[in-house]
mmCIF file with all atom_site columns, C-alpha atoms in Angstrom:
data_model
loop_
_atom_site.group_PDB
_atom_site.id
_atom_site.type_symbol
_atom_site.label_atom_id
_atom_site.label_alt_id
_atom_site.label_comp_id
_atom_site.label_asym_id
_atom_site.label_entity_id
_atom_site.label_seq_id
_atom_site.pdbx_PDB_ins_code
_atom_site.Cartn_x
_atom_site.Cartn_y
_atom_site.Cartn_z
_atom_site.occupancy
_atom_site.B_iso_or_equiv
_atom_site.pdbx_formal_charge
_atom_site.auth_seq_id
_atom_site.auth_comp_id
_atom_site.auth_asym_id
_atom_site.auth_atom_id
_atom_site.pdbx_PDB_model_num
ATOM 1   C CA . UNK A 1 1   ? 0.000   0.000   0.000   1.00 77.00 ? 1   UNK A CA 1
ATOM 2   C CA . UNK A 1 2   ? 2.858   2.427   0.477   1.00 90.00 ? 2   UNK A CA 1
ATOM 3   C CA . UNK A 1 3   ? 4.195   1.841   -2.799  1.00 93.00 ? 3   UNK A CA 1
ATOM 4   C CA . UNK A 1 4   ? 1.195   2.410   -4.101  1.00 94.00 ? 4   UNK A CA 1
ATOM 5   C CA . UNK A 1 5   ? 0.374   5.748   -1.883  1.00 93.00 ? 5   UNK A CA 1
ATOM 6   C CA . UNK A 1 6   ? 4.031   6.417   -3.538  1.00 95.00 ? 6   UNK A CA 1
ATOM 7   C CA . UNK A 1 7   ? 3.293   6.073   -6.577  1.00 95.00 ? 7   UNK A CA 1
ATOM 8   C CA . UNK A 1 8   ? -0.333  7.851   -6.750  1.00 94.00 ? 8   UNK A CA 1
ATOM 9   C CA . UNK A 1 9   ? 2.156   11.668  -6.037  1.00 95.00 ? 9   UNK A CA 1
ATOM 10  C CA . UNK A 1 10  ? 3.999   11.092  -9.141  1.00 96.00 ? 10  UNK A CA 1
ATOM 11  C CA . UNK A 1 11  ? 1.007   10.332  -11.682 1.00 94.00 ? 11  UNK A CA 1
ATOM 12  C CA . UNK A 1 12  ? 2.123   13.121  -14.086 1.00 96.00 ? 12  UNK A CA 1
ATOM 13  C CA . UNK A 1 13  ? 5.335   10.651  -14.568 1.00 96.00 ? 13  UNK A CA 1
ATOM 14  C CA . UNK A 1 14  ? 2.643   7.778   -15.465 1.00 95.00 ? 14  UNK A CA 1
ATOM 15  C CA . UNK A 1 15  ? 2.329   5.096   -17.184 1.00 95.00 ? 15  UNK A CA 1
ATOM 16  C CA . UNK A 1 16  ? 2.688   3.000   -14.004 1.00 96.00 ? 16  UNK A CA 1
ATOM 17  C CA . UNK A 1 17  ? 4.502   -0.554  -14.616 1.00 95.00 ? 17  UNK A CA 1
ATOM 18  C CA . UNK A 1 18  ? 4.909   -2.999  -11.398 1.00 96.00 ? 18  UNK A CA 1
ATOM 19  C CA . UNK A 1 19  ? 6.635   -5.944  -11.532 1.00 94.00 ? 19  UNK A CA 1
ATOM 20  C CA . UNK A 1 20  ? 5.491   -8.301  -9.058  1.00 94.00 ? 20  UNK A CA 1
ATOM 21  C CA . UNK A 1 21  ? 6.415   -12.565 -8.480  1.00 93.00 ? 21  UNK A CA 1
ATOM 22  C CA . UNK A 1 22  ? 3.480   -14.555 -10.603 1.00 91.00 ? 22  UNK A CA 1
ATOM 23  C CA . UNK A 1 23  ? 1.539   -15.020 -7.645  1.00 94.00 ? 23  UNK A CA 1
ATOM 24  C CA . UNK A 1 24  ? 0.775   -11.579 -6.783  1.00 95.00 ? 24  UNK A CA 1
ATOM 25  C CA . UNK A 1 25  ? -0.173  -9.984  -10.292 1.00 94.00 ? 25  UNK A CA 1
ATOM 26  C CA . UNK A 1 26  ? -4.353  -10.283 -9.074  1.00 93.00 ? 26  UNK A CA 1
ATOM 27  C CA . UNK A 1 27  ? -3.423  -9.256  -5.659  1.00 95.00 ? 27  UNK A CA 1
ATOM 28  C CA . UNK A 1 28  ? -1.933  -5.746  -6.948  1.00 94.00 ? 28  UNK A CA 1
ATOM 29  C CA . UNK A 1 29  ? -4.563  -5.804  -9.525  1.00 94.00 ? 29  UNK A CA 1
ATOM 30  C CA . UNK A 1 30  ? -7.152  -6.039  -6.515  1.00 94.00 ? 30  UNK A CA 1
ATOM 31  C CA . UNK A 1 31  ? -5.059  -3.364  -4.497  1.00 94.00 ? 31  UNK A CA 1
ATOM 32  C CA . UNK A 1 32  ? -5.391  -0.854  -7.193  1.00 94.00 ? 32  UNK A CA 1
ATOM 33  C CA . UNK A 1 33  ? -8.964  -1.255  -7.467  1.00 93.00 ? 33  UNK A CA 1
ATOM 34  C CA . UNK A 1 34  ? -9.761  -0.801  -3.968  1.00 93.00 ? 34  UNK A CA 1
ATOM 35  C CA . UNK A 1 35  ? -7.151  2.260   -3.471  1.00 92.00 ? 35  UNK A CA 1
ATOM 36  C CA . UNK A 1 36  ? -7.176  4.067   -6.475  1.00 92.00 ? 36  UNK A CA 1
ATOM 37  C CA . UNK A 1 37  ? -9.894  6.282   -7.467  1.00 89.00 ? 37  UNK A CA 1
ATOM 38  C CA . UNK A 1 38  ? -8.671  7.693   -10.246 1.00 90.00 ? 38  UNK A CA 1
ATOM 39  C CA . UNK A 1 39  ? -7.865  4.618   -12.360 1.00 91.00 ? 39  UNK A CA 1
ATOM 40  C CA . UNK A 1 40  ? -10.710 2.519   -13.266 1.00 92.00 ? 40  UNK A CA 1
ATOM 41  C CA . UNK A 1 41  ? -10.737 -1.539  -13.736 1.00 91.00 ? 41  UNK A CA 1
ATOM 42  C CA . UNK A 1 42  ? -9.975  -1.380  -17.636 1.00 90.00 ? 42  UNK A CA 1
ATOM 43  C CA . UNK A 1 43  ? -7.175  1.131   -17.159 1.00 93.00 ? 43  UNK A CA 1
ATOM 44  C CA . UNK A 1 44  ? -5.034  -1.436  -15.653 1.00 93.00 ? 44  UNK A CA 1
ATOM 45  C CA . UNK A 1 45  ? -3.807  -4.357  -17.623 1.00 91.00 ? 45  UNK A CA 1
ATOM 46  C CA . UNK A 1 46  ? -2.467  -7.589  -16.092 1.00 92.00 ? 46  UNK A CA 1
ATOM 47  C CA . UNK A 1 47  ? 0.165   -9.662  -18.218 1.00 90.00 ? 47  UNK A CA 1
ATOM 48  C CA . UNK A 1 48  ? -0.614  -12.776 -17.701 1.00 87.00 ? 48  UNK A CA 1
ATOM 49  C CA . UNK A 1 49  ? 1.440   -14.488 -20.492 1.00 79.00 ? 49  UNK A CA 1
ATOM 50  C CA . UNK A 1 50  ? 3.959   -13.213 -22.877 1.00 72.00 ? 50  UNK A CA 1
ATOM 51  C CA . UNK A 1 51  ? 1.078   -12.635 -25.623 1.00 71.00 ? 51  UNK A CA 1
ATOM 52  C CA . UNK A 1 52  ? 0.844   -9.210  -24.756 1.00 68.00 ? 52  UNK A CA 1
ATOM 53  C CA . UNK A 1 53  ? 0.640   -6.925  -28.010 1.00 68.00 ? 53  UNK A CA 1
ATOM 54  C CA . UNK A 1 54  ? -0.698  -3.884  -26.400 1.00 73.00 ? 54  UNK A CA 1
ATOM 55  C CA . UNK A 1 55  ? -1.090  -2.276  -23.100 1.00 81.00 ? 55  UNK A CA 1
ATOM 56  C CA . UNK A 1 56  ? -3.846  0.188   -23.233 1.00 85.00 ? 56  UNK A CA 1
ATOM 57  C CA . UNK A 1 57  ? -4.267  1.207   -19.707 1.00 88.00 ? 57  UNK A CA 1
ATOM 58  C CA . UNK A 1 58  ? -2.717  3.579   -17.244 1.00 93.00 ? 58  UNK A CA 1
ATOM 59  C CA . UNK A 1 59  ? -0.743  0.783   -14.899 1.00 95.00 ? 59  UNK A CA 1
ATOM 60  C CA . UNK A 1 60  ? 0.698   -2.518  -16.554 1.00 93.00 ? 60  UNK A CA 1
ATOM 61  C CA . UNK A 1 61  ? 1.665   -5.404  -13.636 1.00 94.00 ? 61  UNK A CA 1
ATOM 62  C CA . UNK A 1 62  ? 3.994   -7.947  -15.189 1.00 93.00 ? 62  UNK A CA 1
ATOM 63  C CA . UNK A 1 63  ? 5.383   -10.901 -13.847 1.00 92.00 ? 63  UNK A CA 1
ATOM 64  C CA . UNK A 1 64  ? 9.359   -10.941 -13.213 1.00 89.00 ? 64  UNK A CA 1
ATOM 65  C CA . UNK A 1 65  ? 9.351   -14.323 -14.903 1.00 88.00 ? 65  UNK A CA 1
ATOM 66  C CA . UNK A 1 66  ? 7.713   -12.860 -18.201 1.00 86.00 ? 66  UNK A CA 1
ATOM 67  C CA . UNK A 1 67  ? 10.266  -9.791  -17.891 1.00 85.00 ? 67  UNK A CA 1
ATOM 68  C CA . UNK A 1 68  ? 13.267  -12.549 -17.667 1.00 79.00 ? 68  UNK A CA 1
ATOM 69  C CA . UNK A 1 69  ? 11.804  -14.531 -20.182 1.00 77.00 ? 69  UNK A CA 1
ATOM 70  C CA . UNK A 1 70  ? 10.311  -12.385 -22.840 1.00 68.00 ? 70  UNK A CA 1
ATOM 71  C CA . UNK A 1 71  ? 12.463  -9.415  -22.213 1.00 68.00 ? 71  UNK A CA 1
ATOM 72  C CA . UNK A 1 72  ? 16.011  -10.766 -22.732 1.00 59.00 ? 72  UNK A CA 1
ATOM 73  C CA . UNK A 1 73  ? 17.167  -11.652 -25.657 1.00 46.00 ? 73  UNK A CA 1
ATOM 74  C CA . UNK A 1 74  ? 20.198  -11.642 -28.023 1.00 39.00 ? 74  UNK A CA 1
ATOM 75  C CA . UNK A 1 75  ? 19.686  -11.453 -31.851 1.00 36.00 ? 75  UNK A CA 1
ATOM 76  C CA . UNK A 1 76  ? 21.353  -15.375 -31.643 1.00 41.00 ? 76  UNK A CA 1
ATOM 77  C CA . UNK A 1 77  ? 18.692  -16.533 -29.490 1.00 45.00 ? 77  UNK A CA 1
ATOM 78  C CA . UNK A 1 78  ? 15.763  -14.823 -31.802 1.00 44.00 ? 78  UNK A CA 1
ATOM 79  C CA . UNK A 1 79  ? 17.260  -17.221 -34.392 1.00 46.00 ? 79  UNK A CA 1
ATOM 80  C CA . UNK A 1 80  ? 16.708  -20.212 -32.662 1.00 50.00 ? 80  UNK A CA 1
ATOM 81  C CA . UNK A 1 81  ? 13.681  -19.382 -31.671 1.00 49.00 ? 81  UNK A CA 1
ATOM 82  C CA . UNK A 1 82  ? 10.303  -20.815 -34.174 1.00 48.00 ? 82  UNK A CA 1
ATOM 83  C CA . UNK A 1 83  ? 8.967   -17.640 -36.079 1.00 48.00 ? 83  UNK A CA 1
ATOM 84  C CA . UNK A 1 84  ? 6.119   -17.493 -33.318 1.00 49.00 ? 84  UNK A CA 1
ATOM 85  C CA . UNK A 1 85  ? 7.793   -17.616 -30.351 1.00 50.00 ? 85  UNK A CA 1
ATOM 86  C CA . UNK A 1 86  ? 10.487  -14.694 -31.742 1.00 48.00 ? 86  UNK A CA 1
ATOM 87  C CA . UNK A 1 87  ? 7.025   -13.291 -32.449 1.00 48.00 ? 87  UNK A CA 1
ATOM 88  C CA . UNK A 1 88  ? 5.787   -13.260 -28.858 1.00 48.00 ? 88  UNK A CA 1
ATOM 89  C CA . UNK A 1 89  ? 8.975   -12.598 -27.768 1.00 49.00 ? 89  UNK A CA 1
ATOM 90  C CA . UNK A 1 90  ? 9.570   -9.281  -29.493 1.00 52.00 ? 90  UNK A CA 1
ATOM 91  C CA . UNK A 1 91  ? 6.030   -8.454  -28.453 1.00 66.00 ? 91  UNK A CA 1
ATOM 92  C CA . UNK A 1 92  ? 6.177   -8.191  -25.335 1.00 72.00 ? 92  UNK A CA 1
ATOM 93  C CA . UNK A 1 93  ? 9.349   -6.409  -25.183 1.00 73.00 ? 93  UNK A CA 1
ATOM 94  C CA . UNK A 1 94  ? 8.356   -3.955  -27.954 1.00 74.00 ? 94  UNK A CA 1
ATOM 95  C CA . UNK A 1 95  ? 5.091   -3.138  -26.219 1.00 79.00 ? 95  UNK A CA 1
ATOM 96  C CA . UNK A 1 96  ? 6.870   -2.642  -22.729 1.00 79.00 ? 96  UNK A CA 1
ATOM 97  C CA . UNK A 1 97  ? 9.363   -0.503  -24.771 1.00 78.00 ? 97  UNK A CA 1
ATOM 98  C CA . UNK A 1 98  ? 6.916   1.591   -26.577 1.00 79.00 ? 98  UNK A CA 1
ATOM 99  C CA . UNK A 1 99  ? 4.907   2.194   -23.116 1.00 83.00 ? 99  UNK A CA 1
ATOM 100 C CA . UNK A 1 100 ? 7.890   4.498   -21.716 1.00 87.00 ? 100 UNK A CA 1
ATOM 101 C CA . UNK A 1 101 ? 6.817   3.589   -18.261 1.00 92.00 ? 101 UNK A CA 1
ATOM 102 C CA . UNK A 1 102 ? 7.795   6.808   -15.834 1.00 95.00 ? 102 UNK A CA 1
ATOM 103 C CA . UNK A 1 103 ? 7.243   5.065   -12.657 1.00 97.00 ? 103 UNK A CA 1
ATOM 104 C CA . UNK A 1 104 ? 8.044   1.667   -11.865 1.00 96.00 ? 104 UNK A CA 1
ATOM 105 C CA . UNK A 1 105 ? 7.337   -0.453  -8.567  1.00 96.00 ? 105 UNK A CA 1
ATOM 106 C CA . UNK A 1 106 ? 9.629   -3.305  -8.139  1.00 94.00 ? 106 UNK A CA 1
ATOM 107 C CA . UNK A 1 107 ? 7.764   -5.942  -5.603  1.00 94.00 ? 107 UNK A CA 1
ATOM 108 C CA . UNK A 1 108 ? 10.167  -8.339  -4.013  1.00 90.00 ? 108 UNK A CA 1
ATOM 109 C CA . UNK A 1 109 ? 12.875  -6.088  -5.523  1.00 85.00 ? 109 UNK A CA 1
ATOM 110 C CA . UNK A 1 110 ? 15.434  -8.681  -3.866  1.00 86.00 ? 110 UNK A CA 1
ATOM 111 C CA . UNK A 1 111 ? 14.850  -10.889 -6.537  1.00 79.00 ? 111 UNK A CA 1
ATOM 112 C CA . UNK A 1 112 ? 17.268  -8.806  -8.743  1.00 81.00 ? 112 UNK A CA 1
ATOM 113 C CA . UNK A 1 113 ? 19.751  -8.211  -6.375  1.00 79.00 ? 113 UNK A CA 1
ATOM 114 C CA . UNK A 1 114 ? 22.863  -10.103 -8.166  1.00 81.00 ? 114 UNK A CA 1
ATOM 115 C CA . UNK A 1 115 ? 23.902  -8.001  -11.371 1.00 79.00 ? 115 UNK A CA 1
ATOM 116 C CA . UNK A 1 116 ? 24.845  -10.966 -13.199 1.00 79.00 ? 116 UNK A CA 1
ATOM 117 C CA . UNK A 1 117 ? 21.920  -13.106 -13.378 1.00 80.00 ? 117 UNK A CA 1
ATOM 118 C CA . UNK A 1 118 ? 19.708  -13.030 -16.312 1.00 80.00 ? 118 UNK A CA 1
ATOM 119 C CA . UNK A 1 119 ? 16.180  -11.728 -14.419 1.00 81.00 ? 119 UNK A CA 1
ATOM 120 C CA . UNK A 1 120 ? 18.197  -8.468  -13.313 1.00 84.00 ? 120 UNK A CA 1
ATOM 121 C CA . UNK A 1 121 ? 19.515  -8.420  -16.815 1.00 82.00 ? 121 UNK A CA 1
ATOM 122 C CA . UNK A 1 122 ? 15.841  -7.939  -17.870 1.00 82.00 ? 122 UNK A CA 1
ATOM 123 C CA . UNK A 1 123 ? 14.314  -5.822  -15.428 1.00 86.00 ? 123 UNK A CA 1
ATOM 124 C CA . UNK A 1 124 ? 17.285  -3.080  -14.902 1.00 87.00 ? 124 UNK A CA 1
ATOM 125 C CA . UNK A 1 125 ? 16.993  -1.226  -18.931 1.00 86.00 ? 125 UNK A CA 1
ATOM 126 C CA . UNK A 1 126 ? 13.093  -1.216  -18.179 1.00 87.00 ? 126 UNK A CA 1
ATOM 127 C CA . UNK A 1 127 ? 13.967  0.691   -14.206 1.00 89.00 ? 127 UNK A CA 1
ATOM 128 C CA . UNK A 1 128 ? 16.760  2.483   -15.979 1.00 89.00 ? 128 UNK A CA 1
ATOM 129 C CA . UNK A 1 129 ? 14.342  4.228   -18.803 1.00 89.00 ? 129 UNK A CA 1
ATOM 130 C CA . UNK A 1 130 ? 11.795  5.250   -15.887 1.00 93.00 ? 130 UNK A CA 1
ATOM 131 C CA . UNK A 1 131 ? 11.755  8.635   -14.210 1.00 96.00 ? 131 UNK A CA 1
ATOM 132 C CA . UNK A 1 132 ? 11.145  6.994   -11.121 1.00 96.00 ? 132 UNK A CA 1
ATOM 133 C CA . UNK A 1 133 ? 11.487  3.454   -9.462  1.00 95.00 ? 133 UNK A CA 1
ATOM 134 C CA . UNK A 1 134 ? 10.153  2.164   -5.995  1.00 96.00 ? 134 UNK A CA 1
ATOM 135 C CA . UNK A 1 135 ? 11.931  -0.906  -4.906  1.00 93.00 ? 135 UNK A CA 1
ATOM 136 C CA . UNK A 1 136 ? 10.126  -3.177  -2.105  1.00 93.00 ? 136 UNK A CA 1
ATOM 137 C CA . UNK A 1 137 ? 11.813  -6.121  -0.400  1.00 86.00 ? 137 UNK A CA 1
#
């Protein structure tokens, strides 16, 4: 809640992205509905797979496993990949990329705490293009 209360004084830096373990995608999904007046249900869009080819809404609550998998990529590995899954895979990046998210909350932020493993290797270019990032542990 106080990432969210956060969060809510630097809406003019919006979109709002928070990246959250699998698990708790609904339960921020539920939090924003019951805190946050001035978003309504179909502003907020929950990634629940790495199909996404648009986010539409004000806040966008990803999965650190979808970041980690869809997210990082080398142009060798998008050649090995079938025409499909480099499909998906660009998606999701591309449309996380074109959102330009200005504020980013990072749930269970100690989940990227070694800068050599491969989820931190995801998440840090998305945190390092925001104006702002709130970090939970």
């Amino acid at each position: 809640m106080q990432a969210l209360a956060i969060a809510a004084c630097f809406q003019e830096d919006w979109p709002l992205l928070i990246i959250s373990p699998s698990s708790m995608r609904l339960q921020w999904a539920n939090e924003l509905e019951k805190w946050y007046d001035m978003v309504t249900p179909d502003e907020i869009d929950v990634v629940l797979s790495g199909k996404a080819t648009s986010l539409r809404g004000k806040i966008a609550i990803v999965s650190y496993q979808l970041v980690h998998r869809y997210c990082t990529f080398s142009l060798s590995l998008l050649m090995s990949l079938s025409a499909q899954k480099t499909f998906l895979a660009y998606s999701l990046a591309q449309v996380i990329e074109q959102k330009r998210f200005g504020v980013v909350i990072l749930d269970e932020s100690h989940s990227i705490k070694s800068f050599s493993a491969q989820r931190t290797k995801a998440v840090m270019p998305i945190v390092q293009r925001a104006k702002r990032a709130i970090m939970l542990s």
